[in-house]
Coordinates of C-alpha atoms in Angstrom, one line a residue:
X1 CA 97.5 150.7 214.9
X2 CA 96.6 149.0 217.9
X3 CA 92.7 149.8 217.6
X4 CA 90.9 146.5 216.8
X5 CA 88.3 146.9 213.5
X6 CA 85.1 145.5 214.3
X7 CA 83.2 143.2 211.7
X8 CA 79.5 142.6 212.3
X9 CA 77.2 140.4 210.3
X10 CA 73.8 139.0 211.7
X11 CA 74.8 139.4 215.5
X12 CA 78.5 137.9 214.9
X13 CA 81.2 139.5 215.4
X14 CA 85.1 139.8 214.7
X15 CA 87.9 142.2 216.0
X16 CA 91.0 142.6 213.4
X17 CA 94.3 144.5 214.5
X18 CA 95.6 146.1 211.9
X19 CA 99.5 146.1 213.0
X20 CA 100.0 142.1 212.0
X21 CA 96.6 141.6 210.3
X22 CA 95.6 139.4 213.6
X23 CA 92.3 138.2 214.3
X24 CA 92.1 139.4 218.0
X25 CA 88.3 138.0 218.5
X26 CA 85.4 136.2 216.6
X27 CA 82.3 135.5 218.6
X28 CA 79.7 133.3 216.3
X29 CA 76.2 132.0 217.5
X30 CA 77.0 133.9 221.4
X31 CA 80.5 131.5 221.3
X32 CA 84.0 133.2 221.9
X33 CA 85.4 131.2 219.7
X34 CA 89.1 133.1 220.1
X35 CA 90.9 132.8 223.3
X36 CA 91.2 135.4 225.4
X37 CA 94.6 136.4 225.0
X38 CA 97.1 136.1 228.1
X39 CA 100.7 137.8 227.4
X40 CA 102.2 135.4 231.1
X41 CA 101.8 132.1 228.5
X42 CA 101.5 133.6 224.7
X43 CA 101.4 137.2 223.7
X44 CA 99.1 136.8 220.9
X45 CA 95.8 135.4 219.0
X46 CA 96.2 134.6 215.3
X47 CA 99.6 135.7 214.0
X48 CA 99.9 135.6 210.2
X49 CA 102.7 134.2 208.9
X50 CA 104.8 135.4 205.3
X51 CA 107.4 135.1 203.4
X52 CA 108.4 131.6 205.2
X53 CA 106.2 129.4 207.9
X54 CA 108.0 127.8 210.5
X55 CA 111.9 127.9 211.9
X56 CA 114.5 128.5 209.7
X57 CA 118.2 127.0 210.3
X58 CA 120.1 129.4 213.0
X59 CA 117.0 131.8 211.9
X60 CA 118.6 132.7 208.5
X61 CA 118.3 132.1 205.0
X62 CA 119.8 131.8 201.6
X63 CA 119.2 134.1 198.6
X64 CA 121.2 134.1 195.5
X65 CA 124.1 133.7 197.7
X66 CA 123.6 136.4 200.1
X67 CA 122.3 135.6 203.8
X68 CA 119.5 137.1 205.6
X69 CA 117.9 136.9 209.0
X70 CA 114.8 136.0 208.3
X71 CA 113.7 133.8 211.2
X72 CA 110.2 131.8 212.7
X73 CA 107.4 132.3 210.9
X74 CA 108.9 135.5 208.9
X75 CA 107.9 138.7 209.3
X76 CA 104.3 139.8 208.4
X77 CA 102.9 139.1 212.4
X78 CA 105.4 141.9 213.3
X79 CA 104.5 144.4 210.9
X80 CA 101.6 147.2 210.3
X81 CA 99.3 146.6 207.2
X82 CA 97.0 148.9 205.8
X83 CA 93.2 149.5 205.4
X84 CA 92.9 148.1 201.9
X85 CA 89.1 147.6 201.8
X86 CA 86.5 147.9 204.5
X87 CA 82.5 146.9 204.9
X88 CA 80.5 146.0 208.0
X89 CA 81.4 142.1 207.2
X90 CA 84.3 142.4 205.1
X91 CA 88.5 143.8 205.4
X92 CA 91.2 143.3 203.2
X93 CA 94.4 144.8 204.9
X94 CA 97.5 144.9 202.8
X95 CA 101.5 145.3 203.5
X96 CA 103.9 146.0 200.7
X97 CA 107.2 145.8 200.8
X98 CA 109.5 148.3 202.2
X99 CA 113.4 149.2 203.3
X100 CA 113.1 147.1 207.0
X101 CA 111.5 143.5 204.5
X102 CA 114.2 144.2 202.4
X103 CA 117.0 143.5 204.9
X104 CA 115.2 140.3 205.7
X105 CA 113.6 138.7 202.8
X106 CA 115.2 140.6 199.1
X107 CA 111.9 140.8 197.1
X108 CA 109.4 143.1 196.0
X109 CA 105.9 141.8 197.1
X110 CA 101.9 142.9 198.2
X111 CA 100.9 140.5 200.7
X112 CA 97.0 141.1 201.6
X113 CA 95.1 139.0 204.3
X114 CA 91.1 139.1 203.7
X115 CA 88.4 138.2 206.2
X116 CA 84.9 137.7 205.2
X117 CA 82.0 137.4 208.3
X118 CA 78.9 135.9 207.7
X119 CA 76.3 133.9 210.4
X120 CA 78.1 131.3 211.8
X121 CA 81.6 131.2 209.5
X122 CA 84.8 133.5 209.1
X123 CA 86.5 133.0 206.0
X124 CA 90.5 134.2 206.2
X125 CA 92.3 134.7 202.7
X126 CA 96.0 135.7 202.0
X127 CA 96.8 136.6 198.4
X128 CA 100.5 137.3 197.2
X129 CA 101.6 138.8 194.3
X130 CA 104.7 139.2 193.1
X131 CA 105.5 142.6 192.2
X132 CA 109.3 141.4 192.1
X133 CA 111.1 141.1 188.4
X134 CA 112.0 137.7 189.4
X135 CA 110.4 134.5 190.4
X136 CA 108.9 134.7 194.0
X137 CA 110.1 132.1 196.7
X138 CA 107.4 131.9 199.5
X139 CA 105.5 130.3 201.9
X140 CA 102.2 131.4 203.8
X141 CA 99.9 130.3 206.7
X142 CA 97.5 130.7 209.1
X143 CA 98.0 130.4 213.3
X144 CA 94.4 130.8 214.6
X145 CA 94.4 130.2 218.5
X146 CA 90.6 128.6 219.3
X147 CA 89.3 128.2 223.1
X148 CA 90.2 124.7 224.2
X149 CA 87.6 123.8 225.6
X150 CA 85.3 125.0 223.0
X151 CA 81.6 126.2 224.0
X152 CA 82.0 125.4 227.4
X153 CA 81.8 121.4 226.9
X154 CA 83.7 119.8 229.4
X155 CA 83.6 116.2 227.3
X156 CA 86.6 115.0 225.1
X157 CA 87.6 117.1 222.1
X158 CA 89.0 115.7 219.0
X159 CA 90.4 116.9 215.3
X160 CA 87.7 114.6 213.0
X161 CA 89.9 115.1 209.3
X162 CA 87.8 114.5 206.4
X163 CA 89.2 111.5 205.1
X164 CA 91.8 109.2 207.0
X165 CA 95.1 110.5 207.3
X166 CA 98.4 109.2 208.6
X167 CA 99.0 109.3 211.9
X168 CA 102.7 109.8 212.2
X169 CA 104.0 113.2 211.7
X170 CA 107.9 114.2 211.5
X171 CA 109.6 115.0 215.0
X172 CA 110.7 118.5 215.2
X173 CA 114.2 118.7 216.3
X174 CA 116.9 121.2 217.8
X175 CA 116.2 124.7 216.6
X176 CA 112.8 124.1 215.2
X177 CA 113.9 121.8 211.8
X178 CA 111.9 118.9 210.8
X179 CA 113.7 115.6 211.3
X180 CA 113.4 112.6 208.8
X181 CA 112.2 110.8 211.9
X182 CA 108.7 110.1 212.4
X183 CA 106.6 109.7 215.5
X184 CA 102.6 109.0 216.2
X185 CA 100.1 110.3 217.0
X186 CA 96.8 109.3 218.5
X187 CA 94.8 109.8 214.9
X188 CA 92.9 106.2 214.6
X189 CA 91.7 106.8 210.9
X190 CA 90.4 110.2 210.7
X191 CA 89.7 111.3 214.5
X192 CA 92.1 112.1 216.6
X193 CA 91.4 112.4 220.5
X194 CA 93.2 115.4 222.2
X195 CA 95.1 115.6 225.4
X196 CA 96.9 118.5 226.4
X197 CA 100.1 116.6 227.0
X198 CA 100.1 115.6 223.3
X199 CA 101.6 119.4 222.6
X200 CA 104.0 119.2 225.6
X201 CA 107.1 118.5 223.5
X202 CA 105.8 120.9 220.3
X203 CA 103.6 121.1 217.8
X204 CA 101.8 118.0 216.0
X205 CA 102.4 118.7 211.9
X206 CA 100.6 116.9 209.3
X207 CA 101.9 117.5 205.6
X208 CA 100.5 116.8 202.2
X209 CA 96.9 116.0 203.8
X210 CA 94.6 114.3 202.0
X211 CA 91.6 116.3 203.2
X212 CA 90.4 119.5 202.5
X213 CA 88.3 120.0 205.9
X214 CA 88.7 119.1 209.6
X215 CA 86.4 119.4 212.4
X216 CA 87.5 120.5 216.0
X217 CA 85.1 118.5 217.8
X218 CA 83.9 119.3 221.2
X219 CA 82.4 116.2 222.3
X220 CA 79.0 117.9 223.1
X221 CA 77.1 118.1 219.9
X222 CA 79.2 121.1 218.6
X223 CA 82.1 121.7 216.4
X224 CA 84.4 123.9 214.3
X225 CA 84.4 123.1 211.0
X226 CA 87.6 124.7 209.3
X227 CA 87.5 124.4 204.9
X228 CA 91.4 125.0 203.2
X229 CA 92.0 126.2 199.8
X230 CA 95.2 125.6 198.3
X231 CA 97.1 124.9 202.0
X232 CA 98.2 121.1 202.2
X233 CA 99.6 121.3 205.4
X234 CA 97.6 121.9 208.7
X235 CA 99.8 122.3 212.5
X236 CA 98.0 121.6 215.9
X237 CA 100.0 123.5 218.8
X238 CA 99.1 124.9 221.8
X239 CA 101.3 125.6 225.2
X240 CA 99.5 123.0 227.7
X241 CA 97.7 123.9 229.8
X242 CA 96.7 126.7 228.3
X243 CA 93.1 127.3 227.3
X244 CA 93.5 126.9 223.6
X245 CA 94.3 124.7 220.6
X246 CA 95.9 126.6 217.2
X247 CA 94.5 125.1 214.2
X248 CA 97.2 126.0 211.4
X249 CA 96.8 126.0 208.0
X250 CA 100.2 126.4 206.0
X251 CA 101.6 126.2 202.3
X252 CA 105.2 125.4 203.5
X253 CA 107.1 124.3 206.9
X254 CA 110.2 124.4 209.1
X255 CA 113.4 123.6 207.4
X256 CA 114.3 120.2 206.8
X257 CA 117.3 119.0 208.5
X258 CA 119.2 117.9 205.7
X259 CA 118.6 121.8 204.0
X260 CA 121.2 123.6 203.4
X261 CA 120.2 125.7 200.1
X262 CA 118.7 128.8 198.6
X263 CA 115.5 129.5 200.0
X264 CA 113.6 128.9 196.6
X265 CA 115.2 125.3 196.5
X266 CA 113.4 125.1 199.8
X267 CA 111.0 121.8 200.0
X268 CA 107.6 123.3 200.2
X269 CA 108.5 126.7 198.9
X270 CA 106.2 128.3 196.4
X271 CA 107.6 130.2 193.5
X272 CA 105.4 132.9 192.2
X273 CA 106.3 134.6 188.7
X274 CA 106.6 138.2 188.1
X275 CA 103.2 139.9 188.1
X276 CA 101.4 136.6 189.0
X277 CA 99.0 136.4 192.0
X278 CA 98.2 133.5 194.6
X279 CA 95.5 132.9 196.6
X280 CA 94.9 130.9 200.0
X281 CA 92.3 130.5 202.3
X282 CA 90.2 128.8 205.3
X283 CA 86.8 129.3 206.2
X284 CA 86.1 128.5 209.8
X285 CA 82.6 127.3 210.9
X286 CA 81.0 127.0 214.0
X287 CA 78.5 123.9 213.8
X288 CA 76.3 123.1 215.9
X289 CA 73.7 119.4 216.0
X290 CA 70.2 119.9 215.1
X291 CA 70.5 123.6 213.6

């Protein structure tokens, strides 16, 4: 389980782990575009994160009355998924539901994360299906960790967001639960510079986005371009000053402050009917002037 799958498509390349479905490595154009991991600051690369995305209060929650410990970020990053489908550019590994997701989240589900290599680009889906009799309560997201600084520039990076966006995001308080209080960032319209020291507190989430792509810019004629389908809120974390910046793509958050419920009266929560099937996905691009 802990043997990396390599994809290869016209000189790229990509290294998948099958236990946690994490991209462990994605070099496009002769760019490491995924930081080398190092376990002394953070243990991992590009954790996947199912059934919830974020902290949950006291790292429970609420299901028809009953409480479970289902805590940051669920479960799915800590679990081994299966070879579902497999070609020289193309995986889909899947994890079903079994005794140990049961004690932690009471539903019946296939959760499958995709990845698609071609020149230049990585697409990333997760699907979820409900194979549950009852409505679904989820939430689902990517944590991809990208070298910061990116291509060897050594000028100022930036987010660029496709359209403006607002700057302030909600301050993340005690225990990882999103406060009604706002603070801001340094997003002027629809770039933001980057400093490390931005991320020293935690991580900078924007919800309910108005754009649908977002550039990591490197300052030097180069970028990562990152596409979302169906995910409306995107996360910028890192652990300063290490050497990279997680670009996060999410349907759903941290709790609220002020939520106390069942987790499918969770804001941001998905419900998925019986037999019905989701799909979300980002397509990360590495762009470079001129070509």
């Amino acid at each position: 389980m802990n043997d990396a799958i390599l994809l290869q498509a016209n000189g790229d390349t990509a290294e998948i782990l099958p236990f946690g479905a994490e991209l462990a490595a994605w070099r496009a154009d002769d760019v490491d575009m995924i930081w080398a991991k190092d376990p002394r600051i953070w243990d991992q690369t590009a954790p996947v994160l199912f059934p919830v995305v974020g902290w949950t209060r006291d790292a429970r929650v609420t299901v028809e009355g009953k409480t479970f410990p289902l805590a940051l970020h669920g479960f799915a990053w800590k679990k081994g998924f299966e070879i579902a489908a497999r070609r020289d550019d193309y995986l889909r590994l899947v994890l079903l539901d079994d005794a140990e997701t049961h004690a932690l989240y009471p539903f019946a589900f296939r959760f499958e994360v995709e990845f698609r290599l071609r020149r230049g680009a990585l697409e990333n889906n997760l699907i979820v299906t409900n194979t549950d009799a009852r409505p679904l309560p989820y939430a689902c997201g990517l944590h991809p960790a990208f070298r910061w600084p990116l291509a060897g520039s050594t000028a100022e990076h930036a987010i660029v967001f496709e359209k403006p966006e607002n700057p302030d995001v909600p301050v993340i308080g005690p225990g990882g639960l999103f406060m009604k209080e706002t603070k801001p960032t340094p997003l002027s319209g629809a770039r933001m510079p980057l400093e490390p020291e931005m991320f020293r507190r935690d991580a900078l989430c924007f919800l309910n986005i108005a754009s649908r792509s977002l550039a990591f810019d490197t300052g030097a004629g180069a970028r990562l371009k990152v596409t979302l389908d169906d995910f409306p809120h995107v996360g910028f974390w890192t652990l300063p000053p290490a050497g990279y910046l997680c670009i996060e793509p999410w349907t759903g958050y941290g709790d609220p402050v002020d939520f106390h419920g069942d987790l499918s009266e969770k804001p941001s929560m998905r419900i998925l009917a019986p037999g019905a099937t989701a799909r979300h996905g980002a397509t990360f691009a590495f762009e470079r002037d001129g070509r």
